[in-house]
Amino acid sequence: TPPARIRNFCIIAHIDHGKSTLADRMLQLTGSVEEREMRAQYLDRMDIERERGITIKSQAVRMQWGVDGEEFILNMIDTPGHVDFSYEVSRSLAACEGAILLVDAAQGIEAQTLANLYLALENDLEIIPVLNKIDLPAADPQRFAGEIANLIGGDAEDVLRVSGKTGMGVEALLDRVVERVPAPVGVEDAPARAMIFDSVYDAYRGVVTYVRMVDGNLRSRERVEMMSTGATHELLEIGVSAPEPVAAKGLGVGEVGYLITGVKDVRQSKVGDTVTNASRPATDALAGYTEPKPMVFSGLYPIDASDYPELREALDKLKLSDAALNYEPETSVALGFGFRVGFLGLLHLEIVTERLRREFDLDLITTAPSVVYEVTTEDNAVHTVTNPSEYPEGRIIEVREPLVRAAILAPKDYVGKIMELCESRRGSLISMDYLSEERVELRYSMPLGEIVFDFFDHLKSRTQGYASLDYEPMGEQAAELVKVDILLQGEKVDAFSAIVHKDKAYSYGTMMAERLRKLIPRQQFEVPIQAAIGARIIARETIRAIRKDVLAKCYGGDISRKRKLLEKQKEGKKRMKMVGRVEVPQEAFIAALSGD
Ligand code: GTP
């Protein structure tokens, strides 16, 4: 297909604003999917995606659409909607010339959409504003069209109104994509440059790599080179998703399709990398590839210690399809053998632990999420700390923590409550803008460590669910942080160590000590529970002693009864962890960590 007949676009939308439903309608209208094969959310393949109604991995689909007797190829590139996956979003955007900005006509634009809109504008994409769900009685297209026009410039009348549900306005939208989105531009006889915008692991086909051709062409059976590593592979298959895979002889300038090279691991075919011809490689790769960086770390432990090998195997398998996942073994006094796992953010953490539970049937404990701290000690060494229990001993010169720029969008009535919350989390206001008379965008700089700790839940409950949040990294800052340890009879319980701001050390310490006092059964001796910063005790609780001599009940009589009791006690001990002389049922640790 000549580039003049190609249109590459994506849809920018907030979760639930109807992207998948609209995509379904487009597939139907363009005849890409037979009526009888149509099912809801055709493009969301992962079970978890379907259940939660979120899109995790991006997908591309090729459709045909005729305007005035001319046939056009429309490549729709689906983008993930969540902050944790913003790197994937920016790669998907880079593969397009245009973007549909899809906004729920009853809700208006949300923080996440705004962030992605700015990304699209930075990439010089042509924006087609669209209000969706106009069939809803609560829809207020007049008002939100004005809001959108304010944001991106242009006329409120220019904002299209559609319903993905009824199909109303969708044909006009396809026409407008053809009319407004620029055709791709590239050099046909140059060495190939194809940008990888997605890479997925498929149990049957191995790694399937989605690319956008920028220059030159790639042919089936030729050798290709990955420009970030120089590794070469044979192209076993090349083709397009329409939306089912259709093999082709090759792909040329402006086209979007998939490659299969037989690699077994998505890390060999990385999002953001450039693919070129091995026989005639391009000199410059496309816009720089950056390694996705884990932002949040947590310890993952099997509840049943004998599941440790299964956990390792499961993580190895997940890694084949998730290039951003990384982990290394760690051990904990309280929890035994497990792994320290790095995630892109909290949703990523949730998705991974959920998949481990569901797809691999593993029962897991996760420790409180921690961000990455840089700790400078007296000898001027800088330690990167992803696990509070590995906080360096001795005198600390400086602790640095990651900062983010958080954008919060909400109705103006909640501004006071949001400011209060952000300030209690050490945020400082950068700016506040009215999007319209009713809605405000607040920008804060805030420590990431304060956000990973239930910030979103509090934001939602203080705004009755109306606020939306997005954040992006904004460097680091030095802060007065300390490590709080929790001691049981003088012994540290590693899983409960936390790095917190000094003003919050006391409340963290008392909260954990109290929680543990309620959860740990009495022993035959008194057990102090203490919270400490270094050698300084900041809080204390006591579990009083009981006399728990099971044999005393037998009055020295019946021997077999004695033996039975002893055996019973031994069994009970299996699930006990020893911290010094103190026996703690594992459930107590789990309950204390989960906070309920
Ligand atoms: P993510 O995949 O999470 O990004 O969500 P999405 O944006 O793809 O939303 P989805 O298409 O799953 O739609 C979210 C909800 O809105 C579903 O309950 C849809 O049935 C409903 N919905 C989507 N489009 C319309 C529409 O045009 N009108 C009405 N009334 N409801 C719609």
XYZ file of C-alpha atoms and ligand atoms in Angstrom:
628
model
C 0.000 0.000 0.000
C 1.403 3.434 -0.886
C 1.917 5.626 2.199
C -0.586 8.169 0.835
C -3.321 5.598 1.471
C -2.271 4.802 5.032
C -3.491 6.446 8.244
C -1.934 5.493 11.573
C -3.765 6.617 14.682
C -4.369 5.762 18.300
C -7.112 6.451 20.806
C -6.311 8.390 23.950
C -8.937 7.819 26.610
C -9.369 7.430 30.304
C -10.280 4.002 31.704
C -13.995 3.398 31.185
C -14.517 6.217 28.737
C -15.324 3.588 26.117
C -12.203 2.963 24.063
C -12.740 -0.785 23.703
C -16.408 -0.394 22.831
C -15.571 2.187 20.169
C -12.822 -0.049 18.774
C -15.342 -2.914 18.554
C -17.727 -0.711 16.593
C -14.961 0.343 14.208
C -14.012 -3.287 13.596
C -17.627 -4.030 12.733
C -18.218 -1.006 10.513
C -15.063 -1.618 8.497
C -15.955 -5.292 8.112
C -12.727 -6.363 9.823
C -14.556 -8.847 12.014
C -17.425 -11.006 10.775
C -20.648 -10.287 12.608
C -20.834 -13.819 14.013
C -17.276 -13.682 15.352
C -17.806 -10.392 17.101
C -17.477 -10.465 20.861
C -17.294 -7.572 23.262
C -13.854 -6.047 23.812
C -12.422 -7.918 20.887
C -8.967 -6.492 21.364
C -8.485 -7.035 25.098
C -7.001 -10.491 25.264
C -5.679 -11.022 28.753
C -8.203 -12.381 31.276
C -7.216 -9.828 33.855
C -7.696 -7.082 31.293
C -11.200 -8.263 30.597
C -12.181 -8.636 34.220
C -10.876 -5.311 35.329
C -11.802 -3.619 32.095
C -8.331 -2.183 31.710
C -5.936 -2.388 28.829
C -2.450 -3.477 29.789
C -0.695 -4.286 26.535
C -1.083 -2.270 23.404
C -2.281 -3.933 20.235
C -2.502 -2.846 16.646
C -5.262 -3.583 14.181
C -5.543 -2.911 10.467
C -8.862 -1.914 8.930
C -10.019 -0.792 5.483
C -12.244 2.206 4.930
C -13.405 3.785 1.710
C -13.909 7.513 1.269
C -15.222 8.853 -2.081
C -14.394 5.610 -3.842
C -10.827 5.443 -2.557
C -9.737 2.669 -0.201
C -7.614 3.568 2.808
C -5.760 1.424 5.312
C -6.423 2.530 8.870
C -4.019 1.210 11.474
C -5.407 1.642 14.950
C -2.826 1.314 17.669
C -4.255 0.641 21.082
C -2.445 2.240 24.008
C -2.427 1.207 27.645
C -4.265 3.701 29.805
C -2.439 3.608 33.106
C 0.404 5.707 34.510
C 2.529 2.664 35.293
C 2.779 1.916 31.603
C 3.473 5.424 30.358
C 6.637 4.289 28.592
C 4.552 1.943 26.463
C 2.073 4.749 25.822
C 4.777 7.054 24.528
C 6.101 4.330 22.192
C 2.606 3.698 20.819
C 2.140 7.415 20.221
C 5.423 7.582 18.352
C 4.026 5.022 15.899
C 1.106 7.286 14.880
C 0.461 10.510 13.016
C -2.862 11.183 14.691
C -4.783 10.547 17.892
C -8.455 10.389 18.707
C -8.981 12.134 22.033
C -11.952 10.206 23.380
C -13.801 11.748 26.315
C -16.892 10.484 28.117
C -19.599 13.095 27.520
C -20.912 12.623 31.046
C -17.541 12.822 32.803
C -15.223 15.175 30.973
C -11.482 14.795 30.612
C -9.424 13.064 33.337
C -5.865 13.501 34.606
C -4.567 10.419 32.821
C -6.052 11.522 29.512
C -4.553 14.931 29.962
C -1.098 13.473 30.545
C -1.383 11.348 27.414
C -2.755 14.289 25.443
C 0.336 16.320 26.335
C 2.514 13.392 25.225
C 0.644 13.261 21.914
C 1.069 16.993 21.387
C 4.793 16.680 22.094
C 4.925 13.996 19.393
C 3.216 16.425 16.954
C 0.190 14.198 16.526
C -2.946 15.541 14.870
C -5.627 15.470 17.575
C -9.221 14.571 16.736
C -11.392 15.461 19.736
C -14.430 13.223 20.276
C -17.127 13.088 22.929
C -18.357 9.543 23.518
C -21.478 8.037 25.119
C -23.741 10.814 23.873
C -26.624 8.344 24.191
C -26.378 8.627 27.997
C -29.071 10.753 29.625
C -26.382 12.313 31.821
C -24.278 13.340 28.820
C -23.492 17.037 28.695
C -21.659 17.413 25.368
C -22.135 21.169 25.238
C -20.225 21.740 28.434
C -17.409 19.272 27.820
C -16.927 20.293 24.199
C -16.166 23.764 25.557
C -13.685 22.301 28.045
C -11.885 20.372 25.296
C -11.826 23.361 22.953
C -10.286 25.408 25.761
C -7.573 22.831 26.191
C -6.472 22.075 22.667
C -7.639 25.220 20.931
C -10.137 25.211 18.121
C -13.885 25.341 18.053
C -16.306 23.518 20.367
C -18.403 22.783 17.263
C -15.457 20.854 15.836
C -15.643 18.232 18.598
C -17.288 15.098 17.179
C -20.080 13.420 19.121
C -20.400 9.668 19.008
C -21.760 6.665 20.817
C -19.612 3.567 20.715
C -22.592 1.693 22.071
C -25.191 2.591 19.437
C -22.691 3.249 16.667
C -23.956 6.796 16.182
C -21.359 9.106 14.634
C -18.720 6.398 14.239
C -18.743 6.463 10.421
C -18.223 10.212 10.457
C -15.326 9.645 12.843
C -13.657 7.168 10.430
C -14.088 9.703 7.628
C -12.485 12.364 9.740
C -9.498 10.131 10.530
C -8.883 9.780 6.785
C -9.354 13.512 6.255
C -7.299 14.883 9.152
C -4.562 12.384 10.061
C -1.490 13.003 7.873
C -0.207 10.156 5.702
C 3.081 8.640 6.921
C 6.320 9.936 5.402
C 9.466 7.830 4.992
C 12.293 6.978 2.607
C 11.385 3.922 0.570
C 14.834 2.867 -0.675
C 16.703 3.529 2.587
C 17.837 0.742 4.932
C 14.853 -0.383 6.982
C 13.988 1.293 10.253
C 11.040 -0.188 12.106
C 10.108 0.904 15.600
C 9.009 -1.728 18.084
C 5.993 -0.398 19.969
C 4.935 -3.649 21.566
C 6.265 -7.122 22.176
C 4.091 -9.894 23.537
C 4.780 -13.478 24.476
C 2.509 -16.067 22.960
C 2.700 -19.655 24.182
C 2.284 -20.980 20.623
C 4.096 -18.460 18.454
C 6.835 -17.305 20.843
C 7.478 -13.572 20.973
C 5.295 -11.513 18.618
C 6.779 -8.083 17.977
C 4.621 -5.203 16.755
C 6.362 -2.632 14.582
C 5.731 0.557 12.719
C 7.821 0.823 9.537
C 9.426 4.236 9.218
C 11.906 3.803 6.339
C 12.698 1.041 3.844
C 11.131 -2.408 4.008
C 11.412 -5.775 5.711
C 10.833 -9.072 3.881
C 9.849 -12.471 5.142
C 12.837 -14.839 5.643
C 15.455 -12.086 5.626
C 17.816 -11.521 8.564
C 17.068 -8.529 10.743
C 19.122 -6.712 13.338
C 17.995 -5.240 16.665
C 19.820 -1.924 16.786
C 20.156 -1.605 20.597
C 22.094 -4.875 20.906
C 23.251 -5.720 17.374
C 21.690 -9.185 17.729
C 20.436 -10.652 14.438
C 17.509 -13.004 13.856
C 15.756 -14.583 10.897
C 12.280 -13.215 10.153
C 10.242 -16.400 10.315
C 7.024 -14.520 9.694
C 5.959 -10.983 8.946
C 2.371 -9.829 8.653
C -0.496 -7.622 9.734
C -3.218 -7.978 12.391
C -6.546 -7.548 10.714
C -7.241 -8.216 13.636
C -6.388 -11.912 13.281
C -2.788 -12.345 12.089
C -2.374 -12.504 8.299
C 1.114 -13.319 7.012
C 2.539 -11.082 4.267
C 5.596 -10.995 1.989
C 6.858 -7.858 3.637
C 6.100 -4.442 5.098
C 6.987 -1.059 3.638
C 7.044 2.621 4.601
C 4.275 3.666 6.974
C 2.906 0.178 7.497
C 2.120 -1.359 10.854
C 2.422 -5.085 11.461
C 4.051 -7.875 13.385
C 7.304 -9.849 13.224
C 8.103 -13.306 14.518
C 11.746 -14.249 14.857
C 11.597 -17.264 17.119
C 13.046 -15.516 20.177
C 11.644 -16.830 23.442
C 11.901 -13.780 25.646
C 10.448 -10.293 25.143
C 13.700 -8.773 26.356
C 15.325 -9.813 23.073
C 12.778 -7.725 21.221
C 12.336 -4.642 23.340
C 9.696 -1.940 23.108
C 11.372 1.210 21.783
C 14.126 -0.617 19.876
C 14.686 -0.201 16.105
C 14.701 -3.196 13.724
C 16.796 -2.918 10.556
C 18.017 -5.155 7.688
C 21.029 -7.207 8.800
C 22.458 -7.088 5.259
C 22.206 -3.303 5.012
C 21.758 -1.853 8.485
C 20.647 1.731 9.097
C 23.234 3.975 10.747
C 20.963 5.748 13.233
C 18.338 4.107 15.365
C 14.973 5.821 15.801
C 14.300 7.966 18.886
C 16.271 6.646 21.829
C 15.405 3.451 23.574
C 15.193 3.649 27.364
C 15.129 0.709 29.716
C 11.902 0.751 31.763
C 12.912 1.506 35.320
C 11.327 -0.162 38.333
C 9.963 2.440 40.731
C 8.420 0.324 43.461
C 9.861 -2.737 45.205
C 8.195 -5.335 47.351
C 9.166 -8.676 48.885
C 7.161 -11.649 47.585
C 7.086 -14.741 49.792
C 5.231 -18.020 49.427
C 2.945 -18.640 52.388
C 3.887 -22.291 52.195
C 7.712 -22.356 52.226
C 7.766 -25.468 50.022
C 6.279 -23.394 47.166
C 9.529 -21.444 46.793
C 10.736 -23.347 43.690
C 7.306 -22.884 42.069
C 7.457 -19.171 42.780
C 10.840 -18.933 41.103
C 9.582 -20.817 38.069
C 6.464 -18.663 37.844
C 8.508 -15.450 37.943
C 10.823 -16.810 35.235
C 7.776 -17.523 33.075
C 6.150 -14.134 33.652
C 9.373 -12.447 32.705
C 9.107 -13.921 29.202
C 6.133 -11.648 28.603
C 6.940 -8.743 30.893
C 10.185 -6.952 30.104
C 9.716 -4.563 33.019
C 9.632 -7.265 35.680
C 12.806 -7.893 37.629
C 13.551 -9.839 40.771
C 16.233 -11.371 42.904
C 16.134 -13.849 45.784
C 16.028 -12.524 49.318
C 15.479 -14.027 52.721
C 13.643 -12.704 55.705
C 13.733 -13.868 59.322
C 9.997 -13.465 59.572
C 8.940 -14.743 56.166
C 11.634 -17.177 55.042
C 12.791 -17.466 51.402
C 11.324 -15.176 48.778
C 12.131 -12.562 46.160
C 12.600 -8.815 46.052
C 10.646 -7.738 42.996
C 10.828 -4.404 41.169
C 7.691 -2.964 39.569
C 6.855 0.052 37.402
C 4.225 1.116 39.914
C 1.439 -0.104 42.144
C -0.859 -1.342 39.396
C 1.995 -3.327 37.915
C 2.574 -4.859 41.367
C -1.093 -5.752 41.657
C -1.227 -7.298 38.203
C 1.881 -9.414 38.774
C 0.790 -10.740 42.180
C -2.685 -11.400 40.826
C -1.272 -13.371 37.891
C 0.957 -15.373 40.233
C -2.078 -16.274 42.310
C -4.359 -16.990 39.436
C -2.236 -18.462 36.690
C 0.225 -20.270 38.946
C -2.003 -20.974 41.927
C 0.465 -19.527 44.444
C -0.430 -18.165 47.871
C 1.765 -15.172 48.531
C 2.575 -12.541 51.110
C 3.792 -9.205 49.837
C 5.676 -6.796 52.059
C 4.808 -3.088 52.129
C 5.898 -1.462 48.852
C 9.043 0.635 49.029
C 10.584 3.118 46.607
C 14.300 3.389 45.798
C 16.355 5.433 48.282
C 19.921 6.626 47.865
C 21.667 6.649 51.190
C 25.049 8.322 51.674
C 27.066 7.032 54.619
C 29.912 8.657 56.529
C 32.545 7.152 54.230
C 30.825 8.948 51.295
C 29.610 5.665 49.837
C 26.163 5.878 48.184
C 23.920 2.881 48.838
C 20.872 2.151 46.703
C 18.255 0.795 49.072
C 15.205 -1.017 47.740
C 14.577 -2.988 50.929
C 14.362 -1.093 54.230
C 15.981 -3.970 56.101
C 19.129 -3.374 54.023
C 19.433 0.197 55.187
C 23.105 0.859 55.987
C 24.247 0.885 59.623
C 26.163 3.730 61.175
C 26.023 7.457 60.627
C 24.033 8.633 57.628
C 25.017 11.834 55.834
C 22.088 12.100 53.458
C 19.039 10.206 52.222
C 17.555 10.971 48.808
C 14.105 9.897 47.691
C 12.343 9.915 44.298
C 9.989 12.811 43.569
C 7.077 12.893 41.167
C 5.019 15.580 39.531
C 1.450 14.643 40.364
C -1.521 16.013 38.448
C -4.917 15.788 40.081
C -8.128 16.677 38.267
C -11.288 17.234 40.272
C -14.435 19.320 40.626
C -13.556 22.631 42.277
C -15.531 21.892 45.463
C -12.914 19.334 46.512
C -9.893 21.573 46.146
C -9.605 22.206 49.902
C -9.724 18.542 50.806
C -7.217 17.601 48.127
C -4.788 20.291 49.239
C -5.047 19.115 52.818
C -4.258 15.547 51.773
C -1.342 16.544 49.527
C 0.163 18.707 52.231
C -0.102 15.903 54.792
C 1.916 13.837 52.276
C 4.688 16.426 51.982
C 3.459 17.721 48.629
C 4.119 21.235 47.455
C 1.798 22.994 45.072
C 3.233 23.790 41.655
C 0.150 25.164 39.927
C -3.608 25.221 39.872
C -5.597 25.778 36.685
C -9.287 25.897 35.929
C -10.145 23.662 32.986
C -13.639 25.071 33.047
C -15.785 26.819 35.617
C -16.274 23.580 37.522
C -13.088 21.634 37.182
C -9.593 22.236 38.378
C -6.202 20.733 37.646
C -3.807 20.759 40.613
C -0.144 20.025 40.143
C 2.015 18.991 43.058
C 5.540 17.844 43.506
C 5.435 14.979 45.946
C 7.654 12.149 47.177
C 6.765 8.917 45.355
C 7.072 7.108 48.691
C 4.043 9.039 49.937
C 2.002 8.084 46.900
C 2.689 4.351 46.948
C 1.378 4.289 50.465
C -2.455 4.299 49.972
C -2.549 7.864 48.593
C -4.929 7.006 45.773
C -7.447 5.393 48.160
C -7.480 8.503 50.328
C -7.805 10.771 47.330
C -10.767 8.790 46.061
C -12.551 8.695 49.392
C -12.060 12.406 50.069
C -13.480 13.327 46.675
C -16.205 10.682 46.507
C -14.404 9.124 43.590
C -14.369 12.277 41.471
C -10.649 12.989 41.464
C -8.256 11.408 39.015
C -4.510 11.169 39.426
C -1.485 10.915 37.219
C 2.187 11.271 38.044
C 5.544 11.265 36.354
C 9.087 11.083 37.730
C 10.686 14.419 38.548
C 14.112 13.568 39.934
C 15.045 13.140 43.574
C 15.353 15.229 46.679
C 17.181 14.965 49.978
C 14.763 14.458 52.843
C 14.808 13.844 56.567
C 14.091 10.173 56.399
C 14.778 7.560 59.024
C 14.507 3.817 59.260
C 12.126 2.538 61.895
C 12.706 -1.028 63.116
C 10.242 -3.146 64.979
C 11.772 -5.316 67.714
C 10.304 -8.355 69.402
C 12.093 -8.936 72.683
C 15.017 -7.004 71.336
C 15.157 -8.884 67.996
C 14.490 -7.009 64.740
C 11.624 -8.323 62.646
C 12.984 -7.454 59.215
C 9.721 -7.492 57.264
C 8.414 -4.589 59.335
C 11.308 -2.186 58.954
C 10.232 0.922 57.070
C 11.856 4.095 55.773
C 9.639 7.034 56.706
C 9.858 10.768 57.187
C 11.048 11.630 60.702
C 7.741 13.314 61.528
C 5.907 10.093 60.800
C 8.305 7.716 62.542
C 6.434 7.835 65.828
C 3.017 7.159 64.342
C 4.364 4.307 62.217
C 6.121 2.810 65.251
C 3.112 2.959 67.574
C 0.776 1.648 64.904
C 2.931 -1.416 64.163
C 3.669 -2.141 67.821
C -0.022 -2.015 68.660
C -0.964 -4.149 65.721
C 1.552 -6.832 66.669
C 0.514 -6.793 70.327
C -2.996 -7.700 69.253
C -1.875 -10.380 66.831
C 0.877 -12.241 68.680
C -0.363 -14.762 71.255
C 0.922 -14.568 74.800
C 4.052 -16.528 75.610
C 5.332 -18.014 78.857
C 7.340 -14.878 79.429
C 6.752 -11.206 78.936
C 7.463 -9.956 75.409
C 8.227 -6.311 74.783
C 7.435 -4.954 71.324
C 9.437 -1.871 70.516
C 9.794 0.548 67.650
C 13.266 1.999 67.298
C 15.301 4.391 65.192
C 18.808 2.991 65.467
C 19.338 2.427 69.193
C 16.658 4.908 70.224
C 13.340 3.375 71.294
C 10.391 5.496 70.177
C 7.423 3.310 71.123
C 6.716 0.277 73.260
C 3.962 -2.250 73.871
C 4.039 -5.357 76.044
C 2.542 -8.781 75.610
C 2.012 -10.111 79.105
C 3.146 -13.604 80.061
C 0.904 -16.613 80.582
C 1.624 -19.930 82.150
C 1.082 -22.229 79.247
C 2.339 -25.556 80.568
C 0.172 -28.042 78.729
C 1.534 -30.937 80.742
C 0.488 -29.369 84.003
C -3.101 -30.206 83.064
C -2.336 -33.923 83.144
C -1.304 -34.059 86.812
C 1.492 -36.452 85.906
C -1.095 -39.191 85.134
C -1.891 -40.761 81.776
C 1.262 -41.173 79.662
C -0.446 -41.644 76.286
C -2.492 -38.508 76.815
C 0.740 -36.639 77.565
C 2.290 -37.871 74.353
C -0.738 -36.850 72.319
C -0.610 -33.368 73.713
C 3.070 -33.065 72.977
C 2.518 -34.160 69.400
C -0.282 -31.715 68.983
C 1.904 -28.942 70.220
C 4.644 -29.948 67.820
C 2.236 -29.770 64.904
C 1.141 -26.323 65.924
C 4.760 -25.269 65.933
C 5.234 -26.024 62.258
C 3.474 -22.849 61.249
C 5.291 -20.878 63.891
C 8.255 -18.646 63.194
C 10.835 -18.087 65.889
C 11.990 -14.543 66.435
C 14.629 -14.957 69.106
C 12.775 -16.936 71.802
C 9.381 -15.702 70.701
C 7.035 -17.962 68.779
C 4.916 -16.119 66.263
C 2.259 -17.754 64.140
C 2.892 -16.901 60.510
C -0.679 -15.645 60.199
C 0.177 -12.871 62.653
C 2.903 -11.590 60.319
C 0.611 -11.807 57.336
C -2.201 -9.986 59.115
C 0.155 -7.285 60.364
C 1.515 -6.761 56.855
C -1.851 -6.621 55.186
C -2.971 -4.109 57.767
C -6.382 -5.537 58.559
P -10.409 0.451 29.349
O -10.248 -0.770 28.490
O -10.387 0.163 30.790
O -9.564 1.616 28.931
O -11.910 0.913 29.208
P -12.511 1.415 27.900
O -12.233 2.850 27.783
O -12.116 0.511 26.795
O -14.050 1.295 28.189
P -15.088 0.211 27.661
O -15.222 0.237 26.199
O -14.780 -1.078 28.321
O -16.406 0.869 28.246
C -16.537 1.162 29.626
C -18.011 1.116 29.988
O -18.745 2.118 29.307
C -18.685 -0.194 29.627
O -19.590 -0.511 30.642
C -19.389 0.118 28.317
O -20.511 -0.687 28.138
C -19.783 1.563 28.514
N -19.846 2.285 27.250
C -18.897 2.361 26.291
N -19.280 3.142 25.270
C -20.520 3.574 25.569
C -21.479 4.433 24.905
O -21.258 4.963 23.823
N -22.635 4.655 25.562
C -22.929 4.102 26.756
N -24.114 4.378 27.310
N -22.074 3.316 27.402
C -20.890 3.046 26.825
